[in-house]
GROMACS .gro file of C-alpha atoms in nm:
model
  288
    1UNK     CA    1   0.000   0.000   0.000
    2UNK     CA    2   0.154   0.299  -0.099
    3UNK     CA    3   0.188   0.644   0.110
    4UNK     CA    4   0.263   0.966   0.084
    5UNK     CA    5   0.414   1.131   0.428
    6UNK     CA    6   0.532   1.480   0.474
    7UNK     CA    7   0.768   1.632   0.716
    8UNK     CA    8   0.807   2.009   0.813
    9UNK     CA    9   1.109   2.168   0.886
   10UNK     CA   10   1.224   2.557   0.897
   11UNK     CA   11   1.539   2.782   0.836
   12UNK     CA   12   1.626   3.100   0.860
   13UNK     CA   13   1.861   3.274   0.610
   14UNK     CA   14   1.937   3.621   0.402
   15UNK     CA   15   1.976   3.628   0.010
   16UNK     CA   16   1.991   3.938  -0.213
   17UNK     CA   17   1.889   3.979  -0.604
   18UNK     CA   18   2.198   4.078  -0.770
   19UNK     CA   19   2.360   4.018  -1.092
   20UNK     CA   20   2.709   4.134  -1.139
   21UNK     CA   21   2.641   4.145  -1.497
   22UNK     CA   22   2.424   4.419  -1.464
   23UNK     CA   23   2.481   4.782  -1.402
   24UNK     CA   24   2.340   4.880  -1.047
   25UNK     CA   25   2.047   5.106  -1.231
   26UNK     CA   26   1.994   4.755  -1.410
   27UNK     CA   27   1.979   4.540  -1.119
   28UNK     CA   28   1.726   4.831  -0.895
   29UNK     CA   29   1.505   4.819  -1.216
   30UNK     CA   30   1.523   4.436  -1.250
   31UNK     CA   31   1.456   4.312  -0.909
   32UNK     CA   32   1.331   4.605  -0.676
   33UNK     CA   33   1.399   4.624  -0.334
   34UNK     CA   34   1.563   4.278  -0.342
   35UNK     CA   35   1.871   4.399  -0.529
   36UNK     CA   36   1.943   4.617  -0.201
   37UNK     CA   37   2.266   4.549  -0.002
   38UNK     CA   38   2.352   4.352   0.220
   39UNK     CA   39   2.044   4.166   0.118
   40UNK     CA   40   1.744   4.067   0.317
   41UNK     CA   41   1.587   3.767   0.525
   42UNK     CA   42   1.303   3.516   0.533
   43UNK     CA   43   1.221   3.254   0.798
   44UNK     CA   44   1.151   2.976   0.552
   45UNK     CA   45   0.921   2.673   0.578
   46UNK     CA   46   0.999   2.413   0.443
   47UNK     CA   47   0.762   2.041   0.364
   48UNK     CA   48   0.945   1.729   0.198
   49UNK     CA   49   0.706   1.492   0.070
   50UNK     CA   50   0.780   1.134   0.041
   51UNK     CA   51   0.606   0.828  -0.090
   52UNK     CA   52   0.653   0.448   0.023
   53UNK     CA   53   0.501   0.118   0.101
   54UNK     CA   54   0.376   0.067   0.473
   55UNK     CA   55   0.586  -0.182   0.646
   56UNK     CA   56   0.485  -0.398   0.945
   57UNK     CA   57   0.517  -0.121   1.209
   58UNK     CA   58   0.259   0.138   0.965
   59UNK     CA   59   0.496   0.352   0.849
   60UNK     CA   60   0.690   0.481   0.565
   61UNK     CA   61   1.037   0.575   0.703
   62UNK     CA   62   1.122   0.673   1.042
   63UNK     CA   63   1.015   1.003   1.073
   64UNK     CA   64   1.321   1.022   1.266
   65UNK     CA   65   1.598   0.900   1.068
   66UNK     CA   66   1.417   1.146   0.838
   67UNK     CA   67   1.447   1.459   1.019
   68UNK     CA   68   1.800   1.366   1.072
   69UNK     CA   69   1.875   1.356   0.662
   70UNK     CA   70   1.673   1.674   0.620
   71UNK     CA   71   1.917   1.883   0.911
   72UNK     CA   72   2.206   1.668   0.772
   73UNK     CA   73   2.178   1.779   0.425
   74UNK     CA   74   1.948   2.101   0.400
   75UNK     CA   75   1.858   2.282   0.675
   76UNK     CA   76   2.227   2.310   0.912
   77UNK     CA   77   2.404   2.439   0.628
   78UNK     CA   78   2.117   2.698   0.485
   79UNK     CA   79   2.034   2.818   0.859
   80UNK     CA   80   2.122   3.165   0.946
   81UNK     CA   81   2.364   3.169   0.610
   82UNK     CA   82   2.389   3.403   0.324
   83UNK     CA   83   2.238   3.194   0.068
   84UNK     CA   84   2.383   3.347  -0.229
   85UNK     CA   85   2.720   3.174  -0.087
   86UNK     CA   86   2.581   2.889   0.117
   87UNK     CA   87   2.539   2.647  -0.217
   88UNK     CA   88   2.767   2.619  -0.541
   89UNK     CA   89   2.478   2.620  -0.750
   90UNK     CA   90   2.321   2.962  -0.591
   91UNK     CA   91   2.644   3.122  -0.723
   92UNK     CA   92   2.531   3.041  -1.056
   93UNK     CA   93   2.193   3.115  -1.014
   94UNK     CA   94   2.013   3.309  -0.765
   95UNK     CA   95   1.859   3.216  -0.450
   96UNK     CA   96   1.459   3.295  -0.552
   97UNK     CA   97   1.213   3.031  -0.384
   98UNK     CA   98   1.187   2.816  -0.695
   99UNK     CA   99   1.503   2.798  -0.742
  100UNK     CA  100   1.597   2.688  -0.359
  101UNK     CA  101   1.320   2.469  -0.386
  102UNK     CA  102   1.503   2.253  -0.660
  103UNK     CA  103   1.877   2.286  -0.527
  104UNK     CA  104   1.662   2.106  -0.178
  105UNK     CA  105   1.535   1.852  -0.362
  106UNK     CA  106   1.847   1.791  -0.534
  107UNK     CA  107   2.036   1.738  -0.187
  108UNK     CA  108   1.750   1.509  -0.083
  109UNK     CA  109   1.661   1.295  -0.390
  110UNK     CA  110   1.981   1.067  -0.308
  111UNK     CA  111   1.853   0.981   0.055
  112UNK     CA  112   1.479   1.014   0.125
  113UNK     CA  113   1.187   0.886  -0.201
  114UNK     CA  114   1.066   1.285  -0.252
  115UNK     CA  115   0.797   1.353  -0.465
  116UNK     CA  116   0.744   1.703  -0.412
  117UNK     CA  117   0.953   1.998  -0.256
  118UNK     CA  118   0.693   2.277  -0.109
  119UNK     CA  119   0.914   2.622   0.015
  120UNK     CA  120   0.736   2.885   0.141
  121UNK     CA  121   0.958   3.207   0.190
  122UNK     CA  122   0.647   3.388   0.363
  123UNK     CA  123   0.247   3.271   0.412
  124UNK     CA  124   0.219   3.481   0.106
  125UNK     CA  125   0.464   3.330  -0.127
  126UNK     CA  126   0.555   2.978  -0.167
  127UNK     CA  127   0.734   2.714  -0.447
  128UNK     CA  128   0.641   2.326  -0.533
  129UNK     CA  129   0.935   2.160  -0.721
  130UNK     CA  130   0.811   1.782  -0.851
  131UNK     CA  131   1.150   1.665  -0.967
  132UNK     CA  132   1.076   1.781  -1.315
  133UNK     CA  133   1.405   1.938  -1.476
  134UNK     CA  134   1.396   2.319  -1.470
  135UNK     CA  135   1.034   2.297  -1.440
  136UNK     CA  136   0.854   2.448  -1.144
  137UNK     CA  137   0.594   2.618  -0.938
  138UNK     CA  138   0.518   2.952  -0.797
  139UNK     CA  139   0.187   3.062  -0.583
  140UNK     CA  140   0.156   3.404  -0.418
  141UNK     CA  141  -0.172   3.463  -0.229
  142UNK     CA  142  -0.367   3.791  -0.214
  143UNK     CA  143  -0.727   3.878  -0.078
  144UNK     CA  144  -1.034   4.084  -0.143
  145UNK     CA  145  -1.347   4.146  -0.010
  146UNK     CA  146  -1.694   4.174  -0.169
  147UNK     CA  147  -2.027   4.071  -0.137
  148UNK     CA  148  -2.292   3.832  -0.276
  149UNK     CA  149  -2.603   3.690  -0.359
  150UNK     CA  150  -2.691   3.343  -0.499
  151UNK     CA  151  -3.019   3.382  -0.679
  152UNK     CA  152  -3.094   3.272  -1.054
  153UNK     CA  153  -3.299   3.551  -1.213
  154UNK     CA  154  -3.572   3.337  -1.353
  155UNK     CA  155  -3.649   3.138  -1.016
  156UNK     CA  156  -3.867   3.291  -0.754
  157UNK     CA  157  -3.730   3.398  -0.392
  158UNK     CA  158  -3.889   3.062  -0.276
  159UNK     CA  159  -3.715   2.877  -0.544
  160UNK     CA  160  -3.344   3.026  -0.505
  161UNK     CA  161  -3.377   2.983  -0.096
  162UNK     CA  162  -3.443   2.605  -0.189
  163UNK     CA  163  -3.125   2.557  -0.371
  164UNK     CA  164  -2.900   2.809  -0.204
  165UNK     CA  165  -3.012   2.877   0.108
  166UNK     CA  166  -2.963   3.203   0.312
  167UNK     CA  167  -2.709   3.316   0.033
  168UNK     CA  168  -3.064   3.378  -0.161
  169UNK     CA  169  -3.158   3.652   0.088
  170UNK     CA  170  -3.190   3.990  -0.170
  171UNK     CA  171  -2.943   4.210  -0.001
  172UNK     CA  172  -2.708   3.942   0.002
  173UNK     CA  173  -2.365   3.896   0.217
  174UNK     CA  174  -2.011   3.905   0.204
  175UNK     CA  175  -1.676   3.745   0.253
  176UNK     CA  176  -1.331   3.818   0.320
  177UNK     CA  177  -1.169   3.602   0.012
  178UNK     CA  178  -0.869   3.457   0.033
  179UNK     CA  179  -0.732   3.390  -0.325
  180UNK     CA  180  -0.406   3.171  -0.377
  181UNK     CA  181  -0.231   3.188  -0.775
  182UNK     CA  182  -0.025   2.951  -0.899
  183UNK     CA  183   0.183   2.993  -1.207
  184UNK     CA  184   0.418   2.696  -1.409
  185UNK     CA  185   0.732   2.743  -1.576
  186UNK     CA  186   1.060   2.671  -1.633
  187UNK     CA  187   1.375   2.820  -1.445
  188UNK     CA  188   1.571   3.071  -1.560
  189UNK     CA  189   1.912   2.969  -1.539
  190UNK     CA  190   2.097   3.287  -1.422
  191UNK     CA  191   1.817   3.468  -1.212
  192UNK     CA  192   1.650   3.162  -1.082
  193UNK     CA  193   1.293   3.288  -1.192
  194UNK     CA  194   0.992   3.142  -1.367
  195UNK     CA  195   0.836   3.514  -1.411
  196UNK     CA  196   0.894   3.848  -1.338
  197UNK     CA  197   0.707   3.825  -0.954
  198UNK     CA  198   0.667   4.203  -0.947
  199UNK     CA  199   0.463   4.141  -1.278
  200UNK     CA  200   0.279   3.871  -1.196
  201UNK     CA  201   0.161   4.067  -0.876
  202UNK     CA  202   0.075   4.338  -1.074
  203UNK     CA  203  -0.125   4.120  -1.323
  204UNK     CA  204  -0.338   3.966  -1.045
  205UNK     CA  205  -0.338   4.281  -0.916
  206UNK     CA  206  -0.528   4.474  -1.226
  207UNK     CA  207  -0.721   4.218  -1.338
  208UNK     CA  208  -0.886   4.092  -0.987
  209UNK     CA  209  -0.816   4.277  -0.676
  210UNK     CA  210  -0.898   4.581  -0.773
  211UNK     CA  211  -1.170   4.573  -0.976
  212UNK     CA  212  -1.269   4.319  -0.763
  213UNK     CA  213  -1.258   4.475  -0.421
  214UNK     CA  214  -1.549   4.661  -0.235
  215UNK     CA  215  -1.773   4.536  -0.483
  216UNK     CA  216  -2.145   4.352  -0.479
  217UNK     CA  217  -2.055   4.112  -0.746
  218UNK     CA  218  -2.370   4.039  -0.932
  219UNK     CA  219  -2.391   4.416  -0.989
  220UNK     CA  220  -2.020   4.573  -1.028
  221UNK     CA  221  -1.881   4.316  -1.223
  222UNK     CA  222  -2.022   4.224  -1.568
  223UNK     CA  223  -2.003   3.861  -1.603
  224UNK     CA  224  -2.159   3.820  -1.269
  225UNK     CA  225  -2.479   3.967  -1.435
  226UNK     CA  226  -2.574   3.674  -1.559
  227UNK     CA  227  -2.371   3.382  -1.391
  228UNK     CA  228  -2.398   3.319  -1.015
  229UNK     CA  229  -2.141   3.436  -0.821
  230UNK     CA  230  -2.032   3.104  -0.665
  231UNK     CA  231  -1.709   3.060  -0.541
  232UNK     CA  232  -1.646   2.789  -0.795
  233UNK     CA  233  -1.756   3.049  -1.095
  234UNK     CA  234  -1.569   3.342  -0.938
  235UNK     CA  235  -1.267   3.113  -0.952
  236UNK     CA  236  -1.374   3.031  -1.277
  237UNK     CA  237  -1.379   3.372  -1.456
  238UNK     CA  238  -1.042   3.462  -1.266
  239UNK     CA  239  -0.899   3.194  -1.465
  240UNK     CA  240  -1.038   3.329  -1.768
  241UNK     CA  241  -0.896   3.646  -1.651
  242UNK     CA  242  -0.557   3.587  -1.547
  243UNK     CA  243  -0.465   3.341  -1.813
  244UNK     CA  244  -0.351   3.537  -2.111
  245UNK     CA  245  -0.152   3.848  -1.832
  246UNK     CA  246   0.033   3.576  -1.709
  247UNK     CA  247   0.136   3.415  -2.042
  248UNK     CA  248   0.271   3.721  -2.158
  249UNK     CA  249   0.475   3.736  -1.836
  250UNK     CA  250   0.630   3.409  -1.992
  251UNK     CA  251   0.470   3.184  -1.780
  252UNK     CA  252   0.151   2.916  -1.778
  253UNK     CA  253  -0.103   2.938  -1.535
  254UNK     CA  254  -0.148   2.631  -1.345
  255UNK     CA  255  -0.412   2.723  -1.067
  256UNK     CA  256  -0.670   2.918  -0.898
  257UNK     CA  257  -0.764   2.871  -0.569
  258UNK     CA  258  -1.030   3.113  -0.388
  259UNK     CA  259  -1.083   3.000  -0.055
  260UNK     CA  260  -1.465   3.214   0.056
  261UNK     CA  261  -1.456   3.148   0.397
  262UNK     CA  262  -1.259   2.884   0.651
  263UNK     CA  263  -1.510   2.609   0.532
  264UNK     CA  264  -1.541   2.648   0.217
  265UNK     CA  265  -1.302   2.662  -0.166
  266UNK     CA  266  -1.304   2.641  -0.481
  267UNK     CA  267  -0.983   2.559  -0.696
  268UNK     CA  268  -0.986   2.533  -1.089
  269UNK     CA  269  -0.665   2.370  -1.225
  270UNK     CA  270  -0.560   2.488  -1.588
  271UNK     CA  271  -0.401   2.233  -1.831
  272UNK     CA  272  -0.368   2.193  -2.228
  273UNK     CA  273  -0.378   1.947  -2.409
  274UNK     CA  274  -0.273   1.889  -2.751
  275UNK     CA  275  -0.604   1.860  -2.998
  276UNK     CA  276  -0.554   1.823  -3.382
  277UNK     CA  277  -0.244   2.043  -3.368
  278UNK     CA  278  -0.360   2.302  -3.181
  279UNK     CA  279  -0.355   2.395  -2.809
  280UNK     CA  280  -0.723   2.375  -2.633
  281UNK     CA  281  -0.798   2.456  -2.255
  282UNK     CA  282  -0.976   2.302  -2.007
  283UNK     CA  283  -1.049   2.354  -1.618
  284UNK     CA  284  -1.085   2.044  -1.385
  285UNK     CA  285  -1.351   2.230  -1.042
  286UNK     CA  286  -1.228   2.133  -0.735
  287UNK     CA  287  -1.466   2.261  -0.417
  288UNK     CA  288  -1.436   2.186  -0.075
   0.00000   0.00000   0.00000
């Protein structure tokens, strides 16, 4: 019977954007703030995954002898260090969460069955690496808040409170949502990147937070004039809305996730798949 465990683990360390290529003026305009000397610092969180048969005690690997690898190999030479010096291969490439993502899993793959490397460098900013060449994974999470109602226009009151409940009531509600992006590409080999993250914040940015927030949906926005502002068709249409910004950041968008409340999310995962030649889309709804 197979398994997938995962085990946490944290480190602390400073890194700075900062190619000596570049002029200074080229560096400030390329990567911000994060080009500033000395550098700055994250406390990073860190989750190796690992898959296995059960064996006659009901358990993977010994979550100690695992925790042992991970401070062996990872986490006592990256804590408290500069990492654009810690590793070889941050010398050649810089230090971004993707890319220190795939250096870990790298260290790892020789000693532990990994199938997935999640790095979060803040709760707002995290990278999965799956072990697939340069290829990898970047969310950042943002929020807005607007209200609702769930009502179709050609049911009665009575009718919508049957199938949605109290989100039927005509002034309708709101929420605080929580809304997590997740873009796929490969790895720039010098700065460690799969997109520009100041763009891709500024993509999510225009196209759903602002005109998004402090709205009623079903009147303020468009689309929701005529589709019901679920969370699984707000998700929706922010798919639909972030897809093309964020290929012509040069990545692929990979997933949506708009959590409405603690109980409740929606996630819409992006793929496409080759048909007659040409590329088509499709969205596989995830709520929970």
């Amino acid at each position: 019977m197979k398994c997938i465990i995962n085990r946490r683990a944290q480190f602390s360390a400073s890194h700075r954007y900062w190619l000596p290529e570049l002029s200074e003026a080229e560096n400030a305009q390329q990567f911000g703030l994060c080009a500033q000397a000395p550098g700055h610092g994250h406390n990073y969180v860190l989750y190796v995954s690992m898959v296995g048969d059960l064996d006659q005690y009901g358990m993977v690997l010994n979550l100690s002898d695992v925790k042992h690898v991970i401070k062996r190999e990872v986490t006592s030479q990256l804590d408290f260090s500069y990492l654009n010096q810690a590793w070889p291969e941050f010398q050649t490439t810089l230090p971004t969460t993707e890319h220190i993502a795939r250096a870990i899993w790298h260290r790892l793959a020789p000693h532990l069955p990994i199938v997935k490397i999640q790095l979060f460098e803040h709760p707002e900013l995290w990278a999965e690496y799956t072990g697939n060449g340069m290829e990898a994974y970047l969310t950042i999470s943002t929020h807005f808040s607007a209200a609702h109602r769930l009502a179709l226009p050609n049911l009665s009151f009575e009718e919508n409170c049957e199938i949605y409940g109290k989100c039927a009531r005509p002034n309708g509600h709101g929420h605080n949502y929580h809304l997590e992006v997740t873009i796929q590409g490969e790895i720039d080999p010098r700065t460690g990147m799969i997109a520009d993250l100041v763009q891709l914040q500024k993509a999510v940015d225009d196209y759903v937070v602002e005109p998004f927030d402090h709205t009623f949906l079903n009147k303020d926005i468009p689309y929701f004039a005529e589709v019901v502002p679920t969370a699984e068709n707000i998700a929706v249409h922010i798919r639909d809305l972030l897809r093309q910004p964020i290929q012509e950041i040069g990545a692929k968008l990979h997933k949506v996730k708009l959590i409405e409340s603690p109980n409740n999310s929606a996630e819409v995962y992006c793929t496409e798949p080759a048909s007659n030649g040409q590329a088509s889309s499709e969205a596989q709804l995830a709520a929970v």
